């Protein structure tokens, strides 16, 4: 299929996504003004309890953290007044500031910090504290955290763990966190409708100018309809819907570390099953030449410019642009080389149907994507067309995440990752995490050499040592996770996060967003203002 044909197909897809929202039913009027803002996002939390993962990966909004990121992704103190690390990398000692109070008037202290970390470790949710032995309050304002092994990204973890009040914590905290110490405090949460917050006027830091925040939960099409009706002040949208122009609003795009790509099972189908009983392995994608041919055949710039309206950039790893990225992983689109990889491995179209085969096996497989995600659908459909040029047939299928989780060990997924935290590389590729009932390593990648680099990076006491090992994880000249290596992933694009913003609303200096364009958007909300 030629480039012109692909561009036409992608433009039709984009226009269809744009027109699809025109008939949406209007949402209830909830217009913000003055000291209020109404924000439409698509992802509702399952809990507001930081010990169960609320705020993980970004600021938790209602709770304070020991440290936080500034706009340049450097660590600055929050609850911590100062801290130090022992020479062996095992003992962190934090001094807690003395001007921080919970919303019930109780002073935040070291006992709250220790309680939060110990509770989060026991919960074993999305916050990984398996490397922590203990968190102990040495006195009211000193907490000593002891690790069982040096862990380079411990500060990254602490930057997203909100501190809960030991004296006011219960099982209901996840639905009613009435006592907090962050810039905003909880008012109301109506499931599948809205979350209401108000400014904490006794916050020890900068008290927010926006006093009332109403977060409404709605999909992309409904959010666009709400924008058109003037019912929200800010709304998440997608690259495919950002072509719409609405009077009184403008589009803002935020740089991210949010990438999209194929996960491709690296094991053959041999009748084995994962922990959740799902089948393991795929007899097509287990062939490295298939995976690498896909990587070289895809025109990433074309997909970014046409399928995503320019709201994306080509991606070559899960950490493009980060200091631990290996520049050697970047590849150029080369359809002829992709064809040669297949031919050299014995794949040929012997029956003239346009699909290459080998030993009677067609180069054909299903790739799943979450139904309703227009960006992933657009990326996948573009890849389907591009891969026909090398004789690989990909069958797209939109499903729920529950359905995807039952098939992701044996079929490809249009997956997404990305974080300003090197731990993500560790969890994506460590052998012990392969084929577990989560989304980190469903492709089943295992490599002892990679594991050795990952462990060296985790236990490093300096950034230089850690970053060098993370680069070797990707490619050490002979092996690695990169597309020039074993290629368990085919990375395609880094998405911009795109939002409709009402004219006059200033959303401040947005930090680099991790994967997920919902709550990362709000991590600096205490800096938002309305024009005078």
CSV table of N, CA and C in Angstrom, one decimal, residues 362-477:
chain,number,residue,atom,x,y,z
A,362,UNK,N,1.0,-18.5,8.8
A,362,UNK,CA,0.8,-17.1,8.3
A,362,UNK,C,1.4,-16.1,9.3
A,363,UNK,N,2.0,-15.0,8.7
A,363,UNK,CA,2.5,-13.9,9.6
A,363,UNK,C,1.2,-13.1,9.9
A,364,UNK,N,0.4,-13.6,10.8
A,364,UNK,CA,-0.9,-12.9,11.1
A,364,UNK,C,-1.1,-13.1,12.6
A,365,UNK,N,-1.6,-12.0,13.2
A,365,UNK,CA,-1.9,-12.1,14.7
A,365,UNK,C,-2.8,-11.0,15.0
A,366,UNK,N,-3.5,-11.1,16.2
A,366,UNK,CA,-4.4,-10.1,16.7
A,366,UNK,C,-3.7,-9.2,17.6
A,367,UNK,N,-4.1,-7.9,17.5
A,367,UNK,CA,-3.6,-6.9,18.4
A,367,UNK,C,-4.8,-6.2,19.1
A,368,UNK,N,-4.8,-6.3,20.4
A,368,UNK,CA,-5.9,-5.7,21.1
A,368,UNK,C,-5.7,-4.3,21.6
A,369,UNK,N,-6.7,-3.5,21.7
A,369,UNK,CA,-6.6,-2.1,22.2
A,369,UNK,C,-7.8,-1.9,23.1
A,370,UNK,N,-7.8,-1.0,24.1
A,370,UNK,CA,-9.0,-0.7,24.9
A,370,UNK,C,-10.0,0.1,24.1
A,371,UNK,N,-11.2,-0.5,23.9
A,371,UNK,CA,-12.2,0.1,23.2
A,371,UNK,C,-12.6,1.4,23.7
A,372,UNK,N,-12.8,2.4,22.9
A,372,UNK,CA,-13.1,3.8,23.3
A,372,UNK,C,-11.9,4.7,23.4
A,373,UNK,N,-10.7,4.1,23.3
A,373,UNK,CA,-9.5,4.9,23.3
A,373,UNK,C,-9.2,5.3,21.8
A,374,UNK,N,-9.6,6.5,21.4
A,374,UNK,CA,-9.5,6.8,20.0
A,374,UNK,C,-8.0,6.9,19.5
A,375,UNK,N,-7.1,7.4,20.4
A,375,UNK,CA,-5.7,7.5,20.0
A,375,UNK,C,-5.1,6.2,19.8
A,376,UNK,N,-5.3,5.2,20.6
A,376,UNK,CA,-4.7,3.9,20.4
A,376,UNK,C,-5.3,3.2,19.2
A,377,UNK,N,-6.6,3.5,19.0
A,377,UNK,CA,-7.2,2.9,17.8
A,377,UNK,C,-6.6,3.5,16.5
A,378,UNK,N,-6.4,4.8,16.5
A,378,UNK,CA,-5.9,5.4,15.3
A,378,UNK,C,-4.4,4.9,15.1
A,379,UNK,N,-3.6,4.8,16.2
A,379,UNK,CA,-2.3,4.3,16.0
A,379,UNK,C,-2.3,2.9,15.4
A,380,UNK,N,-3.1,2.1,16.0
A,380,UNK,CA,-3.1,0.7,15.6
A,380,UNK,C,-3.6,0.5,14.2
A,381,UNK,N,-4.7,1.2,13.8
A,381,UNK,CA,-5.2,1.1,12.4
A,381,UNK,C,-4.1,1.6,11.4
A,382,UNK,N,-3.4,2.6,11.8
A,382,UNK,CA,-2.3,3.1,10.9
A,382,UNK,C,-1.2,2.0,10.8
A,383,UNK,N,-0.9,1.4,11.9
A,383,UNK,CA,0.1,0.3,11.8
A,383,UNK,C,-0.4,-0.9,11.0
A,384,UNK,N,-1.6,-1.2,11.1
A,384,UNK,CA,-2.2,-2.3,10.3
A,384,UNK,C,-2.0,-2.0,8.8
A,385,UNK,N,-2.2,-0.8,8.3
A,385,UNK,CA,-2.0,-0.5,6.9
A,385,UNK,C,-0.5,-0.5,6.6
A,386,UNK,N,0.3,0.0,7.4
A,386,UNK,CA,1.8,0.1,7.1
A,386,UNK,C,2.4,-1.3,7.0
A,387,UNK,N,1.9,-2.2,7.9
A,387,UNK,CA,2.5,-3.5,7.9
A,387,UNK,C,2.1,-4.4,6.8
A,388,UNK,N,1.0,-4.1,6.1
A,388,UNK,CA,0.7,-4.8,4.9
A,388,UNK,C,1.8,-4.8,3.8
A,389,UNK,N,2.5,-3.7,3.9
A,389,UNK,CA,3.6,-3.5,2.9
A,389,UNK,C,4.7,-4.6,3.0
A,390,UNK,N,4.8,-5.2,4.2
A,390,UNK,CA,5.9,-6.2,4.4
A,390,UNK,C,5.3,-7.6,4.5
A,391,UNK,N,4.0,-7.7,4.3
A,391,UNK,CA,3.3,-9.0,4.3
A,391,UNK,C,2.9,-9.5,5.7
A,392,UNK,N,2.8,-8.6,6.7
A,392,UNK,CA,2.3,-9.0,8.0
A,392,UNK,C,0.9,-8.4,8.2
A,393,UNK,N,0.0,-9.3,8.6
A,393,UNK,CA,-1.4,-9.0,8.8
A,393,UNK,C,-1.7,-8.9,10.2
A,394,UNK,N,-2.1,-7.7,10.7
A,394,UNK,CA,-2.5,-7.5,12.1
A,394,UNK,C,-4.0,-7.3,12.2
A,395,UNK,N,-4.7,-8.0,13.0
A,395,UNK,CA,-6.1,-7.9,13.1
A,395,UNK,C,-6.4,-7.1,14.4
A,396,UNK,N,-7.0,-5.9,14.3
A,396,UNK,CA,-7.3,-5.1,15.4
A,396,UNK,C,-8.5,-5.5,16.1
A,397,UNK,N,-8.6,-5.4,17.5
A,397,UNK,CA,-9.7,-5.8,18.2
A,397,UNK,C,-9.9,-4.9,19.5
A,398,UNK,N,-10.9,-4.2,19.5
A,398,UNK,CA,-11.2,-3.3,20.7
A,398,UNK,C,-11.9,-4.1,21.8
A,399,UNK,N,-11.4,-4.1,23.0
A,399,UNK,CA,-11.9,-4.9,24.1
A,399,UNK,C,-11.8,-4.0,25.4
A,400,UNK,N,-12.5,-4.5,26.4
A,400,UNK,CA,-12.3,-3.9,27.8
A,400,UNK,C,-10.9,-4.4,28.3
A,401,UNK,N,-10.5,-3.7,29.4
A,401,UNK,CA,-9.2,-4.1,30.0
A,401,UNK,C,-9.3,-5.5,30.6
A,402,UNK,N,-10.5,-5.8,31.2
A,402,UNK,CA,-10.7,-7.1,31.8
A,402,UNK,C,-10.5,-8.2,30.7
A,403,UNK,N,-11.1,-7.9,29.5
A,403,UNK,CA,-10.9,-8.9,28.5
A,403,UNK,C,-9.5,-9.0,28.0
A,404,UNK,N,-8.8,-7.8,27.9
A,404,UNK,CA,-7.4,-7.8,27.4
A,404,UNK,C,-6.5,-8.6,28.4
A,405,UNK,N,-6.8,-8.4,29.7
A,405,UNK,CA,-5.9,-9.1,30.7
A,405,UNK,C,-6.0,-10.6,30.6
A,406,UNK,N,-7.0,-11.2,30.0
A,406,UNK,CA,-7.1,-12.6,29.9
A,406,UNK,C,-6.5,-13.1,28.6
A,407,UNK,N,-6.0,-12.2,27.7
A,407,UNK,CA,-5.4,-12.7,26.4
A,407,UNK,C,-4.1,-12.0,26.2
A,408,UNK,N,-3.6,-11.2,27.1
A,408,UNK,CA,-2.4,-10.4,26.7
A,408,UNK,C,-1.1,-11.2,26.8
A,409,UNK,N,-1.1,-12.4,27.3
A,409,UNK,CA,0.1,-13.2,27.4
A,409,UNK,C,0.3,-14.0,26.1
A,410,UNK,N,-0.8,-14.0,25.2
A,410,UNK,CA,-0.7,-14.8,24.0
A,410,UNK,C,-1.0,-13.9,22.7
A,411,UNK,N,-1.4,-12.7,22.9
A,411,UNK,CA,-1.7,-11.8,21.8
A,411,UNK,C,-1.1,-10.4,22.0
A,412,UNK,N,-0.9,-9.7,20.9
A,412,UNK,CA,-0.3,-8.4,21.1
A,412,UNK,C,-1.3,-7.4,21.7
A,413,UNK,N,-0.8,-6.4,22.3
A,413,UNK,CA,-1.6,-5.3,22.9
A,413,UNK,C,-1.0,-4.0,22.5
A,414,UNK,N,-1.9,-3.0,22.1
A,414,UNK,CA,-1.5,-1.6,22.0
A,414,UNK,C,-1.4,-1.0,23.3
A,415,UNK,N,-0.2,-1.1,24.0
A,415,UNK,CA,-0.1,-0.8,25.4
A,415,UNK,C,0.5,0.6,25.5
A,416,UNK,N,0.5,1.2,26.7
A,416,UNK,CA,1.1,2.5,27.0
A,416,UNK,C,1.8,2.4,28.3
A,417,UNK,N,3.0,3.1,28.4
A,417,UNK,CA,3.7,3.3,29.6
A,417,UNK,C,4.3,4.7,29.5
A,418,UNK,N,5.2,5.0,30.5
A,418,UNK,CA,5.9,6.2,30.5
A,418,UNK,C,5.9,6.8,31.9
A,419,UNK,N,7.1,7.2,32.4
A,419,UNK,CA,7.2,7.8,33.7
A,419,UNK,C,8.6,8.5,33.8
A,420,UNK,N,8.6,9.6,34.6
A,420,UNK,CA,9.9,10.2,34.8
A,420,UNK,C,10.5,9.5,36.0
A,421,UNK,N,10.6,8.2,35.9
A,421,UNK,CA,11.1,7.4,37.0
A,421,UNK,C,11.8,6.1,36.4
A,422,UNK,N,13.1,5.9,36.6
A,422,UNK,CA,13.7,4.8,36.0
A,422,UNK,C,13.2,3.4,36.5
A,423,UNK,N,12.5,3.4,37.6
A,423,UNK,CA,11.9,2.1,38.0
A,423,UNK,C,11.0,1.4,37.0
A,424,UNK,N,10.4,2.2,36.1
A,424,UNK,CA,9.6,1.7,35.1
A,424,UNK,C,10.3,0.7,34.2
A,425,UNK,N,11.5,1.1,33.8
A,425,UNK,CA,12.3,0.2,33.0
A,425,UNK,C,12.6,-1.1,33.8
A,426,UNK,N,12.9,-1.0,35.0
A,426,UNK,CA,13.1,-2.2,35.9
A,426,UNK,C,11.9,-3.2,35.9
A,427,UNK,N,10.7,-2.6,36.1
A,427,UNK,CA,9.6,-3.5,36.2
A,427,UNK,C,9.1,-4.0,34.8
A,428,UNK,N,9.4,-3.3,33.8
A,428,UNK,CA,9.0,-3.7,32.4
A,428,UNK,C,9.7,-4.9,32.0
A,429,UNK,N,11.0,-5.1,32.4
A,429,UNK,CA,11.8,-6.1,31.8
A,429,UNK,C,12.5,-7.1,32.7
A,430,UNK,N,12.3,-7.0,34.0
A,430,UNK,CA,12.9,-8.0,34.9
A,430,UNK,C,12.2,-9.4,34.7
A,431,UNK,N,13.0,-10.4,34.7
A,431,UNK,CA,12.5,-11.7,34.4
A,431,UNK,C,11.5,-12.2,35.5
A,432,UNK,N,11.7,-11.8,36.7
A,432,UNK,CA,10.8,-12.3,37.8
A,432,UNK,C,9.4,-11.7,37.6
A,433,UNK,N,9.3,-10.6,36.9
A,433,UNK,CA,8.0,-10.0,36.7
A,433,UNK,C,7.2,-10.5,35.4
A,434,UNK,N,7.9,-11.4,34.7
A,434,UNK,CA,7.2,-11.9,33.4
A,434,UNK,C,6.0,-12.7,33.7
A,435,UNK,N,4.9,-12.4,32.9
A,435,UNK,CA,3.7,-13.2,32.9
A,435,UNK,C,3.0,-13.3,34.2
A,436,UNK,N,3.1,-12.2,35.0
A,436,UNK,CA,2.3,-12.1,36.2
A,436,UNK,C,1.0,-11.4,35.8
A,437,UNK,N,0.1,-11.4,36.8
A,437,UNK,CA,-1.2,-10.9,36.5
A,437,UNK,C,-1.2,-9.4,36.6
A,438,UNK,N,-0.4,-8.7,35.8
A,438,UNK,CA,-0.3,-7.3,35.7
A,438,UNK,C,0.1,-6.9,34.3
A,439,UNK,N,0.3,-5.7,34.0
A,439,UNK,CA,0.6,-5.2,32.6
A,439,UNK,C,2.0,-4.9,32.4
A,440,UNK,N,2.9,-5.2,33.3
A,440,UNK,CA,4.3,-4.8,33.1
A,440,UNK,C,5.0,-5.7,32.0
A,441,UNK,N,5.0,-7.0,32.1
A,441,UNK,CA,5.7,-7.8,31.2
A,441,UNK,C,4.9,-9.0,30.7
A,442,UNK,N,3.8,-8.7,30.0
A,442,UNK,CA,2.9,-9.8,29.5
A,442,UNK,C,3.5,-10.5,28.4
A,443,UNK,N,4.5,-9.9,27.7
A,443,UNK,CA,5.2,-10.5,26.6
A,443,UNK,C,6.1,-11.7,27.0
A,444,UNK,N,6.4,-11.8,28.3
A,444,UNK,CA,7.2,-12.9,28.8
A,444,UNK,C,8.7,-12.8,28.5
A,445,UNK,N,9.2,-11.5,28.5
A,445,UNK,CA,10.6,-11.3,28.2
A,445,UNK,C,11.4,-11.7,29.4
A,446,UNK,N,12.5,-12.5,29.2
A,446,UNK,CA,13.4,-12.9,30.2
A,446,UNK,C,14.8,-12.9,29.6
A,447,UNK,N,15.8,-12.4,30.4
A,447,UNK,CA,17.1,-12.3,29.9
A,447,UNK,C,18.0,-12.1,31.1
A,448,UNK,N,18.9,-13.1,31.4
A,448,UNK,CA,19.8,-13.0,32.5
A,448,UNK,C,20.8,-11.8,32.5
A,449,UNK,N,21.2,-11.5,31.3
A,449,UNK,CA,22.1,-10.3,31.1
A,449,UNK,C,21.4,-9.0,31.5
A,450,UNK,N,20.2,-8.9,30.9
A,450,UNK,CA,19.4,-7.7,31.3
A,450,UNK,C,19.1,-7.6,32.8
A,451,UNK,N,18.8,-8.8,33.4
A,451,UNK,CA,18.6,-8.8,34.8
A,451,UNK,C,19.8,-8.3,35.6
A,452,UNK,N,21.0,-8.6,35.2
A,452,UNK,CA,22.2,-8.2,35.9
A,452,UNK,C,22.3,-6.7,35.8
A,453,UNK,N,22.0,-6.1,34.7
A,453,UNK,CA,22.1,-4.7,34.5
A,453,UNK,C,21.0,-4.0,35.4
A,454,UNK,N,19.8,-4.6,35.4
A,454,UNK,CA,18.7,-4.0,36.2
A,454,UNK,C,19.0,-3.9,37.6
A,455,UNK,N,19.6,-5.0,38.1
A,455,UNK,CA,19.9,-5.1,39.6
A,455,UNK,C,21.1,-4.1,39.9
A,456,UNK,N,22.0,-4.0,39.0
A,456,UNK,CA,23.1,-3.1,39.2
A,456,UNK,C,22.6,-1.6,39.2
A,457,UNK,N,21.6,-1.3,38.4
A,457,UNK,CA,21.1,0.0,38.3
A,457,UNK,C,20.3,0.3,39.6
A,458,UNK,N,19.5,-0.7,40.0
A,458,UNK,CA,18.7,-0.5,41.2
A,458,UNK,C,19.6,-0.2,42.5
A,459,UNK,N,20.7,-0.9,42.6
A,459,UNK,CA,21.5,-0.8,43.8
A,459,UNK,C,22.6,0.3,43.7
A,460,UNK,N,22.6,1.0,42.6
A,460,UNK,CA,23.6,2.0,42.4
A,460,UNK,C,23.4,3.2,43.4
A,461,UNK,N,24.5,3.8,43.8
A,461,UNK,CA,24.5,4.9,44.8
A,461,UNK,C,24.6,6.2,44.1
A,462,UNK,N,24.9,6.2,42.9
A,462,UNK,CA,25.0,7.5,42.1
A,462,UNK,C,24.2,7.4,40.9
A,463,UNK,N,23.7,8.5,40.4
A,463,UNK,CA,23.0,8.6,39.2
A,463,UNK,C,23.8,8.1,38.0
A,464,UNK,N,25.0,8.5,37.9
A,464,UNK,CA,25.9,8.1,36.8
A,464,UNK,C,25.9,6.6,36.6
A,465,UNK,N,26.2,5.9,37.8
A,465,UNK,CA,26.2,4.4,37.7
A,465,UNK,C,24.9,3.8,37.3
A,466,UNK,N,23.8,4.3,37.9
A,466,UNK,CA,22.5,3.8,37.6
A,466,UNK,C,22.1,4.0,36.1
A,467,UNK,N,22.4,5.2,35.6
A,467,UNK,CA,22.0,5.5,34.3
A,467,UNK,C,22.8,4.7,33.3
A,468,UNK,N,24.1,4.4,33.5
A,468,UNK,CA,24.9,3.6,32.6
A,468,UNK,C,24.3,2.2,32.5
A,469,UNK,N,23.9,1.6,33.6
A,469,UNK,CA,23.3,0.3,33.6
A,469,UNK,C,22.0,0.3,32.9
A,470,UNK,N,21.2,1.3,33.1
A,470,UNK,CA,19.9,1.3,32.5
A,470,UNK,C,20.1,1.4,30.9
A,471,UNK,N,21.1,2.1,30.5
A,471,UNK,CA,21.4,2.2,29.1
A,471,UNK,C,21.8,0.8,28.5
A,472,UNK,N,22.5,0.0,29.3
A,472,UNK,CA,22.9,-1.3,28.9
A,472,UNK,C,21.7,-2.3,28.9
A,473,UNK,N,20.7,-2.0,29.7
A,473,UNK,CA,19.5,-2.8,29.7
A,473,UNK,C,18.9,-2.7,28.3
A,474,UNK,N,18.9,-1.5,27.7
A,474,UNK,CA,18.3,-1.3,26.4
A,474,UNK,C,19.2,-2.0,25.3
A,475,UNK,N,20.5,-1.7,25.4
A,475,UNK,CA,21.4,-2.3,24.3
A,475,UNK,C,22.9,-2.2,24.9
A,476,UNK,N,23.5,-3.3,25.0
A,476,UNK,CA,24.9,-3.3,25.4
A,476,UNK,C,25.9,-3.6,24.3
A,477,UNK,N,25.4,-3.6,23.0
A,477,UNK,CA,26.2,-3.9,21.9
A,477,UNK,C,26.0,-5.3,21.3
